[in-house]
Short mmCIF file of C-alpha atoms in Angstrom, two decimals:
data_model
loop_
_atom_site.label_atom_id
_atom_site.label_comp_id
_atom_site.label_asym_id
_atom_site.label_seq_id
_atom_site.Cartn_x
_atom_site.Cartn_y
_atom_site.Cartn_z
CA MET K 17 -30.38 -24.79 9.70
CA ALA K 18 -26.99 -23.77 11.27
CA ASP K 19 -25.38 -23.93 7.87
CA LEU K 20 -28.22 -21.80 6.43
CA ASP K 21 -27.75 -19.27 9.25
CA ILE K 22 -24.16 -18.90 8.48
CA HIS K 23 -24.90 -18.16 4.87
CA LEU K 24 -27.73 -15.68 5.77
CA SER K 25 -25.35 -13.89 8.21
CA ALA K 26 -22.66 -13.56 5.48
CA LEU K 27 -25.28 -12.04 3.20
CA ASP K 28 -26.46 -9.65 5.81
CA LYS K 29 -22.78 -8.62 6.52
CA CYS K 30 -22.32 -7.97 2.93
CA ARG K 31 -25.45 -6.04 2.58
CA THR K 32 -24.44 -3.92 5.62
CA ALA K 33 -21.12 -3.16 4.21
CA ILE K 34 -22.59 -2.15 0.86
CA HIS K 35 -25.18 0.16 2.66
CA THR K 36 -22.25 1.84 4.51
CA ALA K 37 -20.36 2.44 1.26
CA ALA K 38 -23.42 3.83 -0.50
CA GLY K 39 -24.03 6.12 2.42
CA GLN K 40 -20.48 7.39 2.24
CA TYR K 41 -20.92 8.21 -1.47
CA ASP K 42 -24.08 10.00 -0.71
CA ASP K 43 -22.50 12.02 2.25
CA THR K 44 -19.68 13.05 -0.10
CA LEU K 45 -22.05 13.96 -2.86
CA ARG K 46 -24.14 16.17 -0.46
CA GLU K 47 -21.34 17.57 1.87
CA GLY K 48 -18.48 17.84 -0.56
CA ASN K 49 -20.56 19.87 -3.19
CA PRO K 50 -20.84 23.53 -3.03
CA GLY K 51 -24.28 23.35 -4.91
CA GLU K 52 -27.60 21.66 -4.63
CA LEU K 53 -27.80 18.30 -6.35
CA THR K 54 -31.06 17.61 -8.26
CA TYR K 55 -32.23 14.89 -10.79
CA ASP K 56 -33.91 15.69 -14.11
CA ALA K 57 -36.84 13.88 -15.67
CA ASP K 58 -34.35 11.30 -17.03
CA ASP K 59 -33.09 10.73 -13.57
CA GLU K 60 -29.73 12.34 -14.55
CA LEU K 61 -27.74 14.05 -11.81
CA ARG K 62 -27.75 17.87 -12.11
CA ASN K 63 -25.21 19.74 -10.03
CA ASN K 64 -26.61 23.24 -9.43
CA ARG K 65 -23.45 25.02 -8.22
CA THR K 66 -21.80 28.17 -9.31
CA PRO K 67 -19.25 27.21 -12.20
CA VAL K 68 -15.60 27.57 -11.61
CA SER K 69 -14.58 31.09 -12.49
CA ALA K 70 -11.68 32.09 -14.72
CA ASP K 71 -10.74 34.51 -12.21
CA ALA K 72 -9.82 31.65 -9.89
CA PHE K 73 -6.70 31.06 -12.13
CA GLY K 74 -5.56 34.61 -12.11
CA ASP K 75 -4.30 36.29 -15.34
CA LEU K 76 -3.55 33.17 -17.36
CA THR K 77 -4.00 33.46 -21.00
CA ASP K 78 -6.33 30.34 -21.13
CA SER K 79 -7.89 30.77 -17.70
CA GLY K 80 -11.29 30.56 -19.15
CA ALA K 81 -10.54 27.17 -20.92
CA LEU K 82 -8.98 25.94 -17.64
CA ALA K 83 -12.11 26.90 -15.65
CA GLY K 84 -14.29 25.09 -18.19
CA THR K 85 -12.09 22.05 -17.95
CA ALA K 86 -12.28 22.14 -14.15
CA ASP K 87 -16.10 22.30 -14.37
CA THR K 88 -16.12 19.36 -16.66
CA VAL K 89 -13.92 17.39 -14.34
CA TRP K 90 -16.03 18.32 -11.42
CA THR K 91 -19.16 17.30 -13.03
CA THR K 92 -17.70 13.96 -14.25
CA VAL K 93 -16.50 13.01 -10.68
CA PHE K 94 -19.97 13.73 -9.19
CA ARG K 95 -21.77 11.67 -11.97
CA GLU K 96 -19.43 8.75 -11.40
CA MET K 97 -19.82 8.90 -7.66
CA ASP K 98 -23.69 9.11 -8.01
CA GLU K 99 -23.54 6.15 -10.33
CA ALA K 100 -21.45 4.20 -7.86
CA ARG K 101 -23.94 5.01 -5.17
CA ARG K 102 -26.92 3.96 -7.34
CA LYS K 103 -25.10 0.61 -8.22
CA LEU K 104 -24.35 -0.12 -4.67
CA GLY K 105 -27.95 0.46 -3.66
CA GLY K 106 -29.05 -1.85 -6.38
CA THR K 107 -26.57 -4.56 -5.08
CA GLU K 108 -28.01 -3.99 -1.58
CA ARG K 109 -31.53 -4.52 -2.80
CA GLY K 110 -30.35 -7.57 -4.83
CA LEU K 111 -28.76 -9.18 -1.77
CA SER K 112 -32.07 -8.61 0.21
CA SER K 113 -33.98 -10.33 -2.67
CA VAL K 114 -31.53 -13.32 -2.54
CA GLU K 115 -31.94 -13.57 1.27
CA GLU K 116 -35.76 -13.46 0.93
CA ASN K 117 -35.81 -16.14 -1.80
CA ILE K 118 -33.39 -18.48 0.18
CA ARG K 119 -35.78 -17.99 3.20
CA ALA K 120 -38.78 -18.74 1.16
CA ALA K 121 -37.14 -21.77 -0.53
CA HIS K 122 -35.98 -23.09 2.86
CA LYS K 123 -39.45 -22.66 4.46
CA ALA K 124 -41.06 -24.39 1.35
CA THR K 125 -38.81 -27.39 1.71
CA SER K 126 -38.77 -27.72 5.45
#
């Protein structure tokens, strides 16, 4: 049982670290964003914020295109961070399932 406890402890430590990382992504998504984050019917992240204005770049000839590109980058970064958060959450749930299965198997064979 001592060997099993060591393995279960390692799983728990991994799960805790993953939970912490997922929380950090969630905090960044919520606190680092000037708009409200919502999810559409397809569970796709929607960033309801004011788009970058061309005025932010002054009198540049292509300031509108630059603002559009800045919006695209911002949206891509937030979608990627949300995807990382989701994958970490799935990994955390997977580790919980592994631990539960190990405990059940151990109990059944004891």
